């Protein structure tokens, strides 16, 4: 059964503006929106790369997390740290710390980008 569908559209220049302000602002933003696992990866790998890699990593996570929050609400109110975006293949997936309301839920993810815009769609379903 489909619990919810969420979509988010992000103008990537919003995240670029944060990264351009410097590592202090980028780090604060990353700690706010990333899960512990994502922060570890960001700090050890992405933060040492050029700005474009940091923008891509942060923008993707912001967009998909916004979409899953919309899909899960009002059954569950997620926190930023409840969701980890995992990219092991061609398509991102999500590890979600579901509460009892959606204990057996699955999240299906789609992400598209074009011309400085990102669109993330998440469908949350239960069996």
PDB file of C-alpha atoms in Angstrom, residues 17-107:
ATOM      1  CA  UNK A  17      25.978  29.734  -2.131  1.00  0.00           C
ATOM      2  CA  UNK A  18      26.515  27.888   1.160  1.00  0.00           C
ATOM      3  CA  UNK A  19      29.624  26.092  -0.086  1.00  0.00           C
ATOM      4  CA  UNK A  20      31.079  29.346  -1.505  1.00  0.00           C
ATOM      5  CA  UNK A  21      30.832  30.923   1.953  1.00  0.00           C
ATOM      6  CA  UNK A  22      33.578  28.572   3.134  1.00  0.00           C
ATOM      7  CA  UNK A  23      34.240  25.397   5.061  1.00  0.00           C
ATOM      8  CA  UNK A  24      32.803  26.725   8.337  1.00  0.00           C
ATOM      9  CA  UNK A  25      29.383  27.283   6.765  1.00  0.00           C
ATOM     10  CA  UNK A  26      29.570  24.102   4.692  1.00  0.00           C
ATOM     11  CA  UNK A  27      30.445  22.059   7.783  1.00  0.00           C
ATOM     12  CA  UNK A  28      27.601  23.562   9.807  1.00  0.00           C
ATOM     13  CA  UNK A  29      25.131  22.862   6.994  1.00  0.00           C
ATOM     14  CA  UNK A  30      26.442  19.296   6.561  1.00  0.00           C
ATOM     15  CA  UNK A  31      26.113  18.540  10.286  1.00  0.00           C
ATOM     16  CA  UNK A  32      22.538  19.814  10.196  1.00  0.00           C
ATOM     17  CA  UNK A  33      21.256  17.730   7.268  1.00  0.00           C
ATOM     18  CA  UNK A  34      23.445  14.605   7.164  1.00  0.00           C
ATOM     19  CA  UNK A  35      23.178  11.389   9.152  1.00  0.00           C
ATOM     20  CA  UNK A  36      26.187  10.225  11.168  1.00  0.00           C
ATOM     21  CA  UNK A  37      27.201   7.847   8.381  1.00  0.00           C
ATOM     22  CA  UNK A  38      26.903  10.592   5.759  1.00  0.00           C
ATOM     23  CA  UNK A  39      28.889  13.034   7.907  1.00  0.00           C
ATOM     24  CA  UNK A  40      31.685  10.470   8.224  1.00  0.00           C
ATOM     25  CA  UNK A  41      31.844   9.998   4.467  1.00  0.00           C
ATOM     26  CA  UNK A  42      31.539  13.718   3.765  1.00  0.00           C
ATOM     27  CA  UNK A  43      34.325  14.617   6.199  1.00  0.00           C
ATOM     28  CA  UNK A  44      36.740  11.938   5.031  1.00  0.00           C
ATOM     29  CA  UNK A  45      36.077  12.065   1.298  1.00  0.00           C
ATOM     30  CA  UNK A  46      33.829  14.781  -0.116  1.00  0.00           C
ATOM     31  CA  UNK A  47      34.999  17.755   1.979  1.00  0.00           C
ATOM     32  CA  UNK A  48      38.534  17.344   0.602  1.00  0.00           C
ATOM     33  CA  UNK A  49      37.295  17.586  -2.995  1.00  0.00           C
ATOM     34  CA  UNK A  50      36.468  20.627  -5.078  1.00  0.00           C
ATOM     35  CA  UNK A  51      33.378  22.719  -4.381  1.00  0.00           C
ATOM     36  CA  UNK A  52      31.382  21.072  -7.191  1.00  0.00           C
ATOM     37  CA  UNK A  53      31.622  17.640  -5.524  1.00  0.00           C
ATOM     38  CA  UNK A  54      30.516  19.098  -2.187  1.00  0.00           C
ATOM     39  CA  UNK A  55      27.575  20.878  -3.822  1.00  0.00           C
ATOM     40  CA  UNK A  56      26.476  17.698  -5.624  1.00  0.00           C
ATOM     41  CA  UNK A  57      26.677  15.579  -2.464  1.00  0.00           C
ATOM     42  CA  UNK A  58      24.829  18.069  -0.250  1.00  0.00           C
ATOM     43  CA  UNK A  59      22.219  19.075  -2.858  1.00  0.00           C
ATOM     44  CA  UNK A  60      21.325  15.466  -3.626  1.00  0.00           C
ATOM     45  CA  UNK A  61      20.820  14.654   0.034  1.00  0.00           C
ATOM     46  CA  UNK A  62      18.836  17.818   0.750  1.00  0.00           C
ATOM     47  CA  UNK A  63      16.501  17.187  -2.180  1.00  0.00           C
ATOM     48  CA  UNK A  64      15.847  13.506  -1.474  1.00  0.00           C
ATOM     49  CA  UNK A  65      15.432  14.022   2.266  1.00  0.00           C
ATOM     50  CA  UNK A  66      12.903  16.791   1.683  1.00  0.00           C
ATOM     51  CA  UNK A  67      10.997  14.439  -0.626  1.00  0.00           C
ATOM     52  CA  UNK A  68      10.908  11.556   1.867  1.00  0.00           C
ATOM     53  CA  UNK A  69       9.746  13.837   4.685  1.00  0.00           C
ATOM     54  CA  UNK A  70       6.813  14.858   2.527  1.00  0.00           C
ATOM     55  CA  UNK A  71       6.050  11.239   1.615  1.00  0.00           C
ATOM     56  CA  UNK A  72       6.158   9.955   5.217  1.00  0.00           C
ATOM     57  CA  UNK A  73       4.204  12.813   6.824  1.00  0.00           C
ATOM     58  CA  UNK A  74       1.830  12.701   8.739  1.00  0.00           C
ATOM     59  CA  UNK A  75       2.309   9.010   9.561  1.00  0.00           C
ATOM     60  CA  UNK A  76       5.841   9.772  10.762  1.00  0.00           C
ATOM     61  CA  UNK A  77       7.778  12.981  11.208  1.00  0.00           C
ATOM     62  CA  UNK A  78      11.353  12.199  10.209  1.00  0.00           C
ATOM     63  CA  UNK A  79      14.462  14.036  11.352  1.00  0.00           C
ATOM     64  CA  UNK A  80      17.381  14.775   9.043  1.00  0.00           C
ATOM     65  CA  UNK A  81      19.501  12.165  10.819  1.00  0.00           C
ATOM     66  CA  UNK A  82      16.836   9.450  10.383  1.00  0.00           C
ATOM     67  CA  UNK A  83      17.596   9.168   6.666  1.00  0.00           C
ATOM     68  CA  UNK A  84      20.827   8.085   4.993  1.00  0.00           C
ATOM     69  CA  UNK A  85      21.151   8.319   1.220  1.00  0.00           C
ATOM     70  CA  UNK A  86      23.221   5.434  -0.130  1.00  0.00           C
ATOM     71  CA  UNK A  87      24.720   5.375  -3.624  1.00  0.00           C
ATOM     72  CA  UNK A  88      26.158   1.923  -4.284  1.00  0.00           C
ATOM     73  CA  UNK A  89      24.862   1.479  -7.827  1.00  0.00           C
ATOM     74  CA  UNK A  90      23.438   3.629 -10.579  1.00  0.00           C
ATOM     75  CA  UNK A  91      20.451   4.688  -8.474  1.00  0.00           C
ATOM     76  CA  UNK A  92      20.402   6.089  -4.927  1.00  0.00           C
ATOM     77  CA  UNK A  93      18.626   4.203  -2.161  1.00  0.00           C
ATOM     78  CA  UNK A  94      17.658   5.168   1.377  1.00  0.00           C
ATOM     79  CA  UNK A  95      18.316   3.670   4.756  1.00  0.00           C
ATOM     80  CA  UNK A  96      15.546   5.036   6.966  1.00  0.00           C
ATOM     81  CA  UNK A  97      15.123   4.751  10.711  1.00  0.00           C
ATOM     82  CA  UNK A  98      11.390   4.130  10.638  1.00  0.00           C
ATOM     83  CA  UNK A  99       9.293   4.468  13.763  1.00  0.00           C
ATOM     84  CA  UNK A 100       6.596   1.974  14.740  1.00  0.00           C
ATOM     85  CA  UNK A 101       4.066   3.748  12.519  1.00  0.00           C
ATOM     86  CA  UNK A 102       5.953   2.699   9.380  1.00  0.00           C
ATOM     87  CA  UNK A 103       8.077  -0.155  10.741  1.00  0.00           C
ATOM     88  CA  UNK A 104       8.020  -2.221   7.551  1.00  0.00           C
ATOM     89  CA  UNK A 105       8.001   0.645   5.051  1.00  0.00           C
ATOM     90  CA  UNK A 106      10.144   0.889   1.954  1.00  0.00           C
ATOM     91  CA  UNK A 107      11.200   4.042   0.136  1.00  0.00           C
TER      92      UNK A 107
END
